[in-house]
PDB file of C-alpha atoms and ligand atoms in Angstrom:
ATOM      1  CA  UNK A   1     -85.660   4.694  53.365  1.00 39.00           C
ATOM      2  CA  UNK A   2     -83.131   7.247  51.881  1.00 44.00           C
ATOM      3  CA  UNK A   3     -82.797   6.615  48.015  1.00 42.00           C
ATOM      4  CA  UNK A   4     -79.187   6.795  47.900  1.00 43.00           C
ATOM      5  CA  UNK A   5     -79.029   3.348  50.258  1.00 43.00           C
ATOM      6  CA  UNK A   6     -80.471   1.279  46.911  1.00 42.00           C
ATOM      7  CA  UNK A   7     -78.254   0.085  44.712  1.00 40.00           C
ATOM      8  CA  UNK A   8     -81.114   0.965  41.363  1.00 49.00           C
ATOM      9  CA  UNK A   9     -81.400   3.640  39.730  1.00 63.00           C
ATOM     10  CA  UNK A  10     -78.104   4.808  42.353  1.00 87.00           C
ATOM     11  CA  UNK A  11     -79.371   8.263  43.508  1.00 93.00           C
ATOM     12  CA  UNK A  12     -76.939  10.452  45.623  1.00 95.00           C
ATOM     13  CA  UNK A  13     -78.497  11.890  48.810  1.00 96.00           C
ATOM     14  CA  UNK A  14     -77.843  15.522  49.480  1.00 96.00           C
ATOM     15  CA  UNK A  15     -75.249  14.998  52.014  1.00 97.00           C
ATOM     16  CA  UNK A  16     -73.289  12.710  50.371  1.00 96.00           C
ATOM     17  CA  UNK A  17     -73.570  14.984  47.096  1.00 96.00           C
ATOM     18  CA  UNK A  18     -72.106  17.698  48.996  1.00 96.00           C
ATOM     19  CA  UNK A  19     -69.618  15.688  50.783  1.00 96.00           C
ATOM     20  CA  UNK A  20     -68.173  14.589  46.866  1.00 96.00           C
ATOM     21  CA  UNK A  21     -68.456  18.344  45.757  1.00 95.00           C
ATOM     22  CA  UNK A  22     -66.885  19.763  48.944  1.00 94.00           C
ATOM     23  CA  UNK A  23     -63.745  16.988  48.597  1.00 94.00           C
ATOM     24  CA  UNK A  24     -63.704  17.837  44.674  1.00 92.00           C
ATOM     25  CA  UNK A  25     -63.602  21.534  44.957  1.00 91.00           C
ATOM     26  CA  UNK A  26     -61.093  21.434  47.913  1.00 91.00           C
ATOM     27  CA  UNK A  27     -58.665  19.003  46.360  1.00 88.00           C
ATOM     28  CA  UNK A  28     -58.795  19.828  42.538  1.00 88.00           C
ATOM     29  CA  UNK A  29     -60.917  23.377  42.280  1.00 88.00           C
ATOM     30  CA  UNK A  30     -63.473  21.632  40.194  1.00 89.00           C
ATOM     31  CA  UNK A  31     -66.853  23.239  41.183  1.00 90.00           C
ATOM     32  CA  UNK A  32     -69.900  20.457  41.241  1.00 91.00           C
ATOM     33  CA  UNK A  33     -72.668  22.476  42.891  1.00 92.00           C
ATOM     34  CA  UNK A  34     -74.873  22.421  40.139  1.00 90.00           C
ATOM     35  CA  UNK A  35     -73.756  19.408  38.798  1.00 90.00           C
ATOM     36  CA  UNK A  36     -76.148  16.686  40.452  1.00 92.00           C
ATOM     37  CA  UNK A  37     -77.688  15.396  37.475  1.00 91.00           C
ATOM     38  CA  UNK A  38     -74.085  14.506  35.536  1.00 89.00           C
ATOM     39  CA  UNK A  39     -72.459  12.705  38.970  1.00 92.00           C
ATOM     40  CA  UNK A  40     -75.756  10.712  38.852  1.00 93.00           C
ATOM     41  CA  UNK A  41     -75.423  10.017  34.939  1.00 91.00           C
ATOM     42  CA  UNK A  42     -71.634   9.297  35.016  1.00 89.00           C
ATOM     43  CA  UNK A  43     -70.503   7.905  38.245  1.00 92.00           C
ATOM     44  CA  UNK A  44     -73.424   5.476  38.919  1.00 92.00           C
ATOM     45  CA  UNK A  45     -71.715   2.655  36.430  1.00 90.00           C
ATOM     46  CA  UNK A  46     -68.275   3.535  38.332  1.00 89.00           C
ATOM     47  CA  UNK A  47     -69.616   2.887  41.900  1.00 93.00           C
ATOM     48  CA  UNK A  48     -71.444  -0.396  40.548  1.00 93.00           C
ATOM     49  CA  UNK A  49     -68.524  -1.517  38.938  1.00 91.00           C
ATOM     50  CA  UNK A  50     -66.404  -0.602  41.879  1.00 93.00           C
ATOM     51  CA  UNK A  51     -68.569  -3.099  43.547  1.00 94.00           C
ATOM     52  CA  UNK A  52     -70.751  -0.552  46.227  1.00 95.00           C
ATOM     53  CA  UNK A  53     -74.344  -0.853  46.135  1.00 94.00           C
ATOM     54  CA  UNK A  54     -74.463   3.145  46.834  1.00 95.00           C
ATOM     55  CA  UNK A  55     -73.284   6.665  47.002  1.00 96.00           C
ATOM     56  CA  UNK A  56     -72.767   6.695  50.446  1.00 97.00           C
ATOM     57  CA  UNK A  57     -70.239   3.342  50.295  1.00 96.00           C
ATOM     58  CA  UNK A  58     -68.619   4.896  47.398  1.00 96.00           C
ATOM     59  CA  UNK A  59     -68.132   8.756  49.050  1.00 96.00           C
ATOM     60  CA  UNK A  60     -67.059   7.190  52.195  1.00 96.00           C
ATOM     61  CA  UNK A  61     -64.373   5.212  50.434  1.00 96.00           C
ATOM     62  CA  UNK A  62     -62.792   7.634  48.346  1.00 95.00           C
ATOM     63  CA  UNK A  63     -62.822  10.474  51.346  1.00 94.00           C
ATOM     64  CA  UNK A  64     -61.280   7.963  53.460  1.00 94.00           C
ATOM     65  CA  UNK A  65     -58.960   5.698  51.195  1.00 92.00           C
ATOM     66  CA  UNK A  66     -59.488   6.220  47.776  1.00 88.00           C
ATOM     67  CA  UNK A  67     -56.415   5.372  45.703  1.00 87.00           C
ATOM     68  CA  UNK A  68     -54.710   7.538  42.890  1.00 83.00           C
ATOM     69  CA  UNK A  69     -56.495   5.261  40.366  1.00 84.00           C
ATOM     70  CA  UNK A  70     -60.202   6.326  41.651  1.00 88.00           C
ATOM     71  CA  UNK A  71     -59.566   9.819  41.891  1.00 85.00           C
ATOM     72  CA  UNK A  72     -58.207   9.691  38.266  1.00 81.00           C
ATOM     73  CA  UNK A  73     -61.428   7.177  37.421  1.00 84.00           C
ATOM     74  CA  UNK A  74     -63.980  10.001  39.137  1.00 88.00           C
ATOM     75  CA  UNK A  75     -62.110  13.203  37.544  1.00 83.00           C
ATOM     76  CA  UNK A  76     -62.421  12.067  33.687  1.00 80.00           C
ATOM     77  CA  UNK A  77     -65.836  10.650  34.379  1.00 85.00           C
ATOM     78  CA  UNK A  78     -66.855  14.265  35.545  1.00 84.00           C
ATOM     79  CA  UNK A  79     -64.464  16.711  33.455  1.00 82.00           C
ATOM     80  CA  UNK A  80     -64.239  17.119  29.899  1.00 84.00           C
ATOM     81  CA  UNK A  81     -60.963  16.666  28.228  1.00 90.00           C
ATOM     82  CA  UNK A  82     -63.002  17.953  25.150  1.00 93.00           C
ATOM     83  CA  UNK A  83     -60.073  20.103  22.466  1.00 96.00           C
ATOM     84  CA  UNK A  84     -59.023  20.131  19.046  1.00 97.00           C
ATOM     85  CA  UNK A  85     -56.431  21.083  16.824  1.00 98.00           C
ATOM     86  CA  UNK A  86     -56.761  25.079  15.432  1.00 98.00           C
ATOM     87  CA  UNK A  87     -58.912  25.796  18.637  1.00 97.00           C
ATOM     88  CA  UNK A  88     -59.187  29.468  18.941  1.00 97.00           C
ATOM     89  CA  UNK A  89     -57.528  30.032  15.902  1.00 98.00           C
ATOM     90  CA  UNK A  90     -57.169  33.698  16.063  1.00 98.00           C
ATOM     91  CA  UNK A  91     -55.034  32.924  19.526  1.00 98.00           C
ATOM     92  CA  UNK A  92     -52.711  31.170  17.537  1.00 98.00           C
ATOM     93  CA  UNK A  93     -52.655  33.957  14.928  1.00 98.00           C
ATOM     94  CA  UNK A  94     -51.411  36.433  17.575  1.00 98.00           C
ATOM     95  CA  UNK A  95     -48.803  33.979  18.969  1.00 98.00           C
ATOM     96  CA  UNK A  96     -46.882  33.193  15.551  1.00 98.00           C
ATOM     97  CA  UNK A  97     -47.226  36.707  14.291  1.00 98.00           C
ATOM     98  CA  UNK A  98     -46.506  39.193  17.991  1.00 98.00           C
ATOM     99  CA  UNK A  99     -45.537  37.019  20.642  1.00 98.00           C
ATOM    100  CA  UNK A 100     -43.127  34.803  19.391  1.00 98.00           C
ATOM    101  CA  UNK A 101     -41.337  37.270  17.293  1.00 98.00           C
ATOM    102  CA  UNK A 102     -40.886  38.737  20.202  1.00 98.00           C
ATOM    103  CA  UNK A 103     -39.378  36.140  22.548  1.00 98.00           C
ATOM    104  CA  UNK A 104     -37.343  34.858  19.362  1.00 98.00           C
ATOM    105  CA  UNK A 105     -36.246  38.454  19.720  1.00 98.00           C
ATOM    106  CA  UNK A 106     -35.759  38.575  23.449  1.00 97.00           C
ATOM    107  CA  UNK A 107     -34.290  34.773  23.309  1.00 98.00           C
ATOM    108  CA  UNK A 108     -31.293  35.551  20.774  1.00 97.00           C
ATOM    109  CA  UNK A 109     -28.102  34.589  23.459  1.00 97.00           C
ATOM    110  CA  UNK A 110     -29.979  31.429  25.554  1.00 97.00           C
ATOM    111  CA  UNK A 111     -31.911  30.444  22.333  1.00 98.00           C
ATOM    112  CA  UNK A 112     -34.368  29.167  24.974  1.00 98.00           C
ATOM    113  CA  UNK A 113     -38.194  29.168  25.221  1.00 98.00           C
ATOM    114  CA  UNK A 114     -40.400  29.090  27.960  1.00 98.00           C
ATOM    115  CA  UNK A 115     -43.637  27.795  26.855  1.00 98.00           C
ATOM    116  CA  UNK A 116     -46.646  26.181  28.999  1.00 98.00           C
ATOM    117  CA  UNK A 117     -49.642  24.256  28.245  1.00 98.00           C
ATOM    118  CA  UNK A 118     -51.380  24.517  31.412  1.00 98.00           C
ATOM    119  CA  UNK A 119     -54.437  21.674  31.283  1.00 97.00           C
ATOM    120  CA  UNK A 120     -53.388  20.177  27.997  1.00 98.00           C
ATOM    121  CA  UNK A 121     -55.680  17.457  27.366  1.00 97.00           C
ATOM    122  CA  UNK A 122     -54.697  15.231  24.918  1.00 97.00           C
ATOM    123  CA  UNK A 123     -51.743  17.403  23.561  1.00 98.00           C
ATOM    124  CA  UNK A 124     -53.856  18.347  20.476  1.00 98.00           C
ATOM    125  CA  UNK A 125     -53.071  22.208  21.680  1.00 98.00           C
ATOM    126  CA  UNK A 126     -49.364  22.127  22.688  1.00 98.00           C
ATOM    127  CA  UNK A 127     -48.608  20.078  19.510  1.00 98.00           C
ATOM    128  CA  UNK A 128     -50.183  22.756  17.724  1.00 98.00           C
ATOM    129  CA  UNK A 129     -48.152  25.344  19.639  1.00 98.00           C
ATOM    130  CA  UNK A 130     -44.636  23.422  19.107  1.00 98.00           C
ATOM    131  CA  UNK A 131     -45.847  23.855  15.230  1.00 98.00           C
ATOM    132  CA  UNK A 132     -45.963  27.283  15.202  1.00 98.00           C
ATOM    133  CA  UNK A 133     -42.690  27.317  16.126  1.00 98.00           C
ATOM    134  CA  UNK A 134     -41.322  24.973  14.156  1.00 97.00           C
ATOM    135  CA  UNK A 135     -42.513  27.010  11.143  1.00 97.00           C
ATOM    136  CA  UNK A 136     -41.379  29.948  12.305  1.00 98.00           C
ATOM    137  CA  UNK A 137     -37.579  28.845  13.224  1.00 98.00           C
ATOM    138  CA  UNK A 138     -38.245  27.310   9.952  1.00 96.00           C
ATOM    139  CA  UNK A 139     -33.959  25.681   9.353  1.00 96.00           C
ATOM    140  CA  UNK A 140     -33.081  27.822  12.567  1.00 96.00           C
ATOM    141  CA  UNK A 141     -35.170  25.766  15.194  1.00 96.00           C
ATOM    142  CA  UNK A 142     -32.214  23.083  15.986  1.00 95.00           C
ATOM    143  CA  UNK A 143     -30.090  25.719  17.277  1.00 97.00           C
ATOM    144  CA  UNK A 144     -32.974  26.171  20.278  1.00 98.00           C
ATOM    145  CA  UNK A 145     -34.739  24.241  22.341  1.00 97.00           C
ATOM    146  CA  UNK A 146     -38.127  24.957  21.720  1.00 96.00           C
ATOM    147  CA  UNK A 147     -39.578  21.803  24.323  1.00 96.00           C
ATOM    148  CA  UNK A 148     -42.960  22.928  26.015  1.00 97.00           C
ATOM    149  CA  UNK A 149     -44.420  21.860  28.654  1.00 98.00           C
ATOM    150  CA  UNK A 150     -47.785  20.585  28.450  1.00 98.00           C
ATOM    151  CA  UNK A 151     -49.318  19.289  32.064  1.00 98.00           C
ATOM    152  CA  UNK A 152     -52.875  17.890  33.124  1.00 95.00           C
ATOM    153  CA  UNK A 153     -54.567  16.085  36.197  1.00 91.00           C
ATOM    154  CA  UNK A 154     -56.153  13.409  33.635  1.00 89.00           C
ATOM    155  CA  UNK A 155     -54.003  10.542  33.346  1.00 89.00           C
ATOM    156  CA  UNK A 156     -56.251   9.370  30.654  1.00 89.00           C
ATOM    157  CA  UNK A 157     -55.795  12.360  28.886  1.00 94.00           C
ATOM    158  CA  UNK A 158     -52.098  12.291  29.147  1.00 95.00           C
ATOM    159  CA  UNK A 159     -51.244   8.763  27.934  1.00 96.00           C
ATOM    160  CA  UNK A 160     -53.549   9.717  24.669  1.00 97.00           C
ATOM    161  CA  UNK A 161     -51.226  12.590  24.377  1.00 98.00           C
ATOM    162  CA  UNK A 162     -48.282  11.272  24.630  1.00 98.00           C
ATOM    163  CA  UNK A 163     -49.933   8.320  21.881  1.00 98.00           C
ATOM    164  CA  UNK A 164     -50.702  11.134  19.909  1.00 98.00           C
ATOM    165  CA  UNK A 165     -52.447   9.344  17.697  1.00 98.00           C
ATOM    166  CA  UNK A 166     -55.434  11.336  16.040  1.00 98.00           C
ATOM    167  CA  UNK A 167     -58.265  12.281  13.351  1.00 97.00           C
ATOM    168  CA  UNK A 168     -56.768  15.230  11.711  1.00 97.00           C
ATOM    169  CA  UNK A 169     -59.542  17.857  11.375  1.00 95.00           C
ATOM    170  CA  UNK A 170     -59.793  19.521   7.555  1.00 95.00           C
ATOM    171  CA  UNK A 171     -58.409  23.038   9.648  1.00 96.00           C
ATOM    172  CA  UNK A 172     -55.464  21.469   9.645  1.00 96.00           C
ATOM    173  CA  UNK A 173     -52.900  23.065   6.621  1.00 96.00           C
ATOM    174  CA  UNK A 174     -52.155  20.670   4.408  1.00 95.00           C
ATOM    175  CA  UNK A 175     -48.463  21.283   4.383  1.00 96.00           C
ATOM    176  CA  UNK A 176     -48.545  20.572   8.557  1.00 97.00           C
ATOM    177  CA  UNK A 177     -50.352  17.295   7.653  1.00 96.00           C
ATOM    178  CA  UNK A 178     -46.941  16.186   5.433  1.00 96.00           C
ATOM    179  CA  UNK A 179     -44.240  17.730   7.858  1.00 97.00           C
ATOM    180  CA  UNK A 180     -45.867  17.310  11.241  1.00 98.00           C
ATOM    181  CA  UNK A 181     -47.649  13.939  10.995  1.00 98.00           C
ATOM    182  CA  UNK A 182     -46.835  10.499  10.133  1.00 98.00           C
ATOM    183  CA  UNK A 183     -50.111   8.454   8.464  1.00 97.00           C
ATOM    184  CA  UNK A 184     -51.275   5.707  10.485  1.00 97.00           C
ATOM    185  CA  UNK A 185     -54.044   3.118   9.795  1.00 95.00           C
ATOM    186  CA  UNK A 186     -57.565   3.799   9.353  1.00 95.00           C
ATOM    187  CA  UNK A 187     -57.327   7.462   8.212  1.00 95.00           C
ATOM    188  CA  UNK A 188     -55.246   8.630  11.240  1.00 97.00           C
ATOM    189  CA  UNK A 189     -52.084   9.968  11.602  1.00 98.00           C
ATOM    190  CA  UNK A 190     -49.147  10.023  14.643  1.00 98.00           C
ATOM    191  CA  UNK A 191     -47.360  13.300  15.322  1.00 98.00           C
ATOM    192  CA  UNK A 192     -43.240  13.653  13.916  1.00 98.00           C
ATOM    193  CA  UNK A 193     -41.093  12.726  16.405  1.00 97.00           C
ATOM    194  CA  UNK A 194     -40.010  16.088  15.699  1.00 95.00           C
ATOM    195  CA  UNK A 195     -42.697  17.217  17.128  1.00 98.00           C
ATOM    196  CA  UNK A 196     -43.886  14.744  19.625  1.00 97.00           C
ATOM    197  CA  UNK A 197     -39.817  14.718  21.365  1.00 96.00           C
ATOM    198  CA  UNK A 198     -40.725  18.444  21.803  1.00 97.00           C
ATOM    199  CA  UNK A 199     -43.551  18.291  24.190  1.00 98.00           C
ATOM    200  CA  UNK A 200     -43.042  16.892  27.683  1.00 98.00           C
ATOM    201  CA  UNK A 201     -46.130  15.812  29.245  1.00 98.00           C
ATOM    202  CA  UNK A 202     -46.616  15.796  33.153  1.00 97.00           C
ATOM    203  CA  UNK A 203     -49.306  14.951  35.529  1.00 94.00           C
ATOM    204  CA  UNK A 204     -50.171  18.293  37.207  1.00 95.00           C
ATOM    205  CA  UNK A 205     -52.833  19.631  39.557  1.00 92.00           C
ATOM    206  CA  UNK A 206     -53.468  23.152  39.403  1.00 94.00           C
ATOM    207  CA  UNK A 207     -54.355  23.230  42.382  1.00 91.00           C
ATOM    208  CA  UNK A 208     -51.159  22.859  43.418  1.00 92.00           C
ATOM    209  CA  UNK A 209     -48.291  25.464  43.944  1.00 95.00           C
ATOM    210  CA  UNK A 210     -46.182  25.955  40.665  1.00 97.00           C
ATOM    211  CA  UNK A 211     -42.704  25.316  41.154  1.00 95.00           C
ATOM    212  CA  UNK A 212     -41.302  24.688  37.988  1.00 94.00           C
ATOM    213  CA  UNK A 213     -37.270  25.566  37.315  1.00 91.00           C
ATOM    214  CA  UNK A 214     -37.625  27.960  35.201  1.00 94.00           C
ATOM    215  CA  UNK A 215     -40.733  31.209  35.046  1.00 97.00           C
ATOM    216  CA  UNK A 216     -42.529  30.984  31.762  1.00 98.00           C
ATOM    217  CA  UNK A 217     -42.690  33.499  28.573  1.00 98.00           C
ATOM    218  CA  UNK A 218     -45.882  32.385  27.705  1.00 98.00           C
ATOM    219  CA  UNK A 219     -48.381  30.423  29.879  1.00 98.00           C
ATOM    220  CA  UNK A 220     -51.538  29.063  27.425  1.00 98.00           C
ATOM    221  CA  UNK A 221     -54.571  27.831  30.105  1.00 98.00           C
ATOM    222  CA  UNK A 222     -57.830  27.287  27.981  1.00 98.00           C
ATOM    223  CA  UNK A 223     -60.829  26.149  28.485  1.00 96.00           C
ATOM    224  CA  UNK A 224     -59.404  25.005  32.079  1.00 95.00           C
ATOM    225  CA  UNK A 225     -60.964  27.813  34.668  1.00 94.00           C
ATOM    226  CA  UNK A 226     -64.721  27.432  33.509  1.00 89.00           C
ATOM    227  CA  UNK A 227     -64.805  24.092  35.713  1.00 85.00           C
ATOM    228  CA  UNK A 228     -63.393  26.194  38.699  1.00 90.00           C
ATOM    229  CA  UNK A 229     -65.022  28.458  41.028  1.00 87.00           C
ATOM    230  CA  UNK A 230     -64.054  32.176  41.182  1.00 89.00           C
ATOM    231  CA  UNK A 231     -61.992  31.734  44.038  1.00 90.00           C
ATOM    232  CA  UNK A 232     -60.409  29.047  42.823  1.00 91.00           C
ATOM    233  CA  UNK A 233     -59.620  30.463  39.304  1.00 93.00           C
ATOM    234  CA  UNK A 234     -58.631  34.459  41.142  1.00 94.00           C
ATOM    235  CA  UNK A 235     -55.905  32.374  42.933  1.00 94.00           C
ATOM    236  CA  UNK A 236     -54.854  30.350  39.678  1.00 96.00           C
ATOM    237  CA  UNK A 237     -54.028  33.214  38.058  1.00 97.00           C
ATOM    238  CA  UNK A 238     -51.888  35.190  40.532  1.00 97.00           C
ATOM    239  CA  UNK A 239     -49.783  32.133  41.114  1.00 97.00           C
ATOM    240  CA  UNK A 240     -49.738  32.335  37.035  1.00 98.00           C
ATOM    241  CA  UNK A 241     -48.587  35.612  37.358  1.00 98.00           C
ATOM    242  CA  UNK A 242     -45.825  34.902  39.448  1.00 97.00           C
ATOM    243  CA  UNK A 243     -44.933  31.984  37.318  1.00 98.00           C
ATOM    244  CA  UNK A 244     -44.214  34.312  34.565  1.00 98.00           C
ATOM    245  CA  UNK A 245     -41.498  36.277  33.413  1.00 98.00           C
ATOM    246  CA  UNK A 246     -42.213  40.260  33.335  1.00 98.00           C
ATOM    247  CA  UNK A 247     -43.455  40.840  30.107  1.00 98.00           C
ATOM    248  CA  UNK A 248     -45.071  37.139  29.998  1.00 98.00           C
ATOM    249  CA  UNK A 249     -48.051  36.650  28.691  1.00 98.00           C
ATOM    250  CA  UNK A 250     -51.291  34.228  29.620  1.00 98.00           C
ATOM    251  CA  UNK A 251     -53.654  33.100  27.173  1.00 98.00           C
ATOM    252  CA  UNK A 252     -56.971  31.853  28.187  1.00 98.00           C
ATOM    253  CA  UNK A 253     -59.708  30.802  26.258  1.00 97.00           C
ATOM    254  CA  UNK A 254     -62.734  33.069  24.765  1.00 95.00           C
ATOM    255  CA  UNK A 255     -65.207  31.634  26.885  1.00 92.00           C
ATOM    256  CA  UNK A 256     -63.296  32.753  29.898  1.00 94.00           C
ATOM    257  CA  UNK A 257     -62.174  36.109  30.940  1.00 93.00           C
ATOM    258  CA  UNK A 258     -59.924  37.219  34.110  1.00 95.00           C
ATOM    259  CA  UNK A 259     -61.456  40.044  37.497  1.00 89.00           C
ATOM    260  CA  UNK A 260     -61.336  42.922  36.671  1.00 87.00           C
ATOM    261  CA  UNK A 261     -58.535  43.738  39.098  1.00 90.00           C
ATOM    262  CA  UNK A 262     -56.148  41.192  37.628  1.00 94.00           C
ATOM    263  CA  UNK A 263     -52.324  42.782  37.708  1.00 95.00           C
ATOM    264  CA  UNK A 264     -52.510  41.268  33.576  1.00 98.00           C
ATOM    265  CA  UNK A 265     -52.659  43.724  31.221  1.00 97.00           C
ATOM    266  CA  UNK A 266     -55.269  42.993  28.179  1.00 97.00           C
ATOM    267  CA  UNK A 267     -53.558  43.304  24.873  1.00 98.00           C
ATOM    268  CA  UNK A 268     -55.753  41.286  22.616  1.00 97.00           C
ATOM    269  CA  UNK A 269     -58.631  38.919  22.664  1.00 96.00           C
ATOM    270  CA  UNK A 270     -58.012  36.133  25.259  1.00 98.00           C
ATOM    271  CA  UNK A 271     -54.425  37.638  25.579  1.00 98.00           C
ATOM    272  CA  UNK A 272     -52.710  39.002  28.612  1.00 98.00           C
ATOM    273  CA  UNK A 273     -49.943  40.294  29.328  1.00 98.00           C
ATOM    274  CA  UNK A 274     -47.810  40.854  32.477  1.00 98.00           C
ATOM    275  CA  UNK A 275     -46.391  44.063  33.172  1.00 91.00           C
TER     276      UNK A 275
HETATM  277  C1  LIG B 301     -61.586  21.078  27.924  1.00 94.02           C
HETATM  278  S1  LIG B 301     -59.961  20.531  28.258  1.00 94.02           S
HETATM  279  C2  LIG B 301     -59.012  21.893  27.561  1.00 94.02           C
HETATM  280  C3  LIG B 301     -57.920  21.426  26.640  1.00 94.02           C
HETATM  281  C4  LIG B 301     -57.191  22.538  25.870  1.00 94.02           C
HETATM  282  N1  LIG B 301     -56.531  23.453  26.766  1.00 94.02           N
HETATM  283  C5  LIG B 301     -58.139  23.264  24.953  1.00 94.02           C
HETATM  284  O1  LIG B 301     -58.434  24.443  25.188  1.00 94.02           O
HETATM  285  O2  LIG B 301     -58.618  22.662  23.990  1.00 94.02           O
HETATM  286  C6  LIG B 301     -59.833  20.848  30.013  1.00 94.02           C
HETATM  287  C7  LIG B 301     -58.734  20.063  30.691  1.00 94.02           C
HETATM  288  O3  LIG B 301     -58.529  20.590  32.000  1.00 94.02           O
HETATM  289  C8  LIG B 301     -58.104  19.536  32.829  1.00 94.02           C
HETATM  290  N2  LIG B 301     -58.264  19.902  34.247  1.00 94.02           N
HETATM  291  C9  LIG B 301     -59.420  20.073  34.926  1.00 94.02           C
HETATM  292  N3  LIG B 301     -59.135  20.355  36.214  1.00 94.02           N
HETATM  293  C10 LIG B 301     -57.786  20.371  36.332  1.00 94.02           C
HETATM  294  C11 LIG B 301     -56.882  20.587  37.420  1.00 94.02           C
HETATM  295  N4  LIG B 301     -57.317  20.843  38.656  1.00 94.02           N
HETATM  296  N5  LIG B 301     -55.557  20.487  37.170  1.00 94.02           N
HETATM  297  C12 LIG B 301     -55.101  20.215  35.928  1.00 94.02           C
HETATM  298  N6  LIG B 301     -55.894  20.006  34.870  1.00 94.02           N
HETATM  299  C13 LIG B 301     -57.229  20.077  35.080  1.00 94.02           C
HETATM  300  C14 LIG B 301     -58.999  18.381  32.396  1.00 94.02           C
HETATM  301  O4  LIG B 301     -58.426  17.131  32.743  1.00 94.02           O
HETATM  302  C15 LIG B 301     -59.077  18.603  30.874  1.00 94.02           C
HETATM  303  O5  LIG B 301     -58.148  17.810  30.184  1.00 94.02           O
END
């Protein structure tokens, strides 16, 4: 009898595996071929709790009518929403002391920025961002509108970020801790509203086609593309491309890096620019 029939130890057979990796991939670029052993480890409570006694009920569900709530339920089960605050520090560096000098520079007349925070998580990284830039308007910054945008396909993810309610790691300065943060209870601490009013969250697939009004100065995607297959990730970043201003720039994460025939230009670790 095929294993993936019993409702124990809820085994997936290899058909139905690639059936979930093949709707995965094509819907949200998320590549699952080698990762059997965590849809086994972290689905099998969802598909008991969704009441199926195995793989097969739960695959055929989803494919044929699974709601916007089970896709969301399946996608933070098998992605990480795993960031920080001070990430990739040296990212950051470049941004307060090059880039944004620069599109202060370039922004003088609209006193506009165009900032995204592609696959944001929890908003630990675009918060971080919109402090940057706080601190380097410094009294100037309510003469612009500084508002990112910060997007992911997590729902989960989102409504924590838009909480932002968090541990504040010691890498935080202290001076951020007493302008950017209100303390909460049990050692935690919200984000200003100064901050938090200048980060609008969306729900976002990056999958799909990127039609925002405006093209971006700076487009920050990190730690996003190592789920996605080359493909996948070589057609992310030319619609990126196109979503960006001449002279934008794209910063991905150190883990990741871009083909080597990518139209970006390299100026720094991470950092790319468009000609
Ligand atoms: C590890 S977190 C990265 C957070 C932050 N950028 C950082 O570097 O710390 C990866 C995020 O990518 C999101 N993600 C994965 N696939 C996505 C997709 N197709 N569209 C939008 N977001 C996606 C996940 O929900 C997750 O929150």
């Amino acid at each position: 009898m095929d294993n993936s029939k019993k409702a124990a130890g809820m085994s997936i057979s290899e058909a139905d595996f690639r059936r979930l990796v093949s709707f995965v991939q094509s819907k949200y670029g998320i590549d699952l071929r080698e990762k059997k052993q965590l849809i086994t480890s972290r689905l099998s409570n969802t598909v008991k709790g969704m009441g199926f006694t195995s793989f097969t009920q739960y695959v055929d569900y989803l494919l044929k009518q699974g709601t916007g709530d089970d896709i969301n339920a399946l996608l933070s089960r098998l992605t990480t929403n795993y960031t920080y605050f001070m990430r990739e520090v040296e990212s950051f560096d470049y941004f307060y002391s090059t880039i944004l000098p620069e599109l202060v520079r370039a922004h003088q007349r609209d006193k506009s920025l165009s900032i995204w925070s592609a696959g944001c998580s929890s908003g630990e990284e675009p918060y971080n961002v919109s402090m940057y830039i706080m601190d380097y308007l410094g009294s100037q910054a309510s003469q612009w509108d500084t508002r990112l945008l910060a997007t992911d396909l997590s729902v989960e993810a989102l409504n924590k970020a838009r909480r932002g309610l968090y541990q504040l790691p010691d890498t935080i300065p202290a001076g951020w801790k007493k302008n950017y943060f209100v303390a909460a209870q049990g050692g935690q601490y919200t984000v200003a509203p100064k901050i938090k009013n200048n980060v609008l969250f969306r729900q976002f697939n990056l999958m799909d086609s990127i039609q925002f009004r405006r093209k971006f100065d700076l487009i920050f995607c990190r730690n996003v593309m190592i789920y996605f297959d080359q493909p996948t990730k070589d057609a992310l970043v030319r619609r990126f491309y196109d979503a960006t201003v001449p002279g934008g720039y794209l910063i991905i994460s150190k883990a990741e890096n871009l083909p080597p025939d990518t139209p970006y230009k390299r100026v720094a670790t991470s950092i790319f620019r468009k000609k």
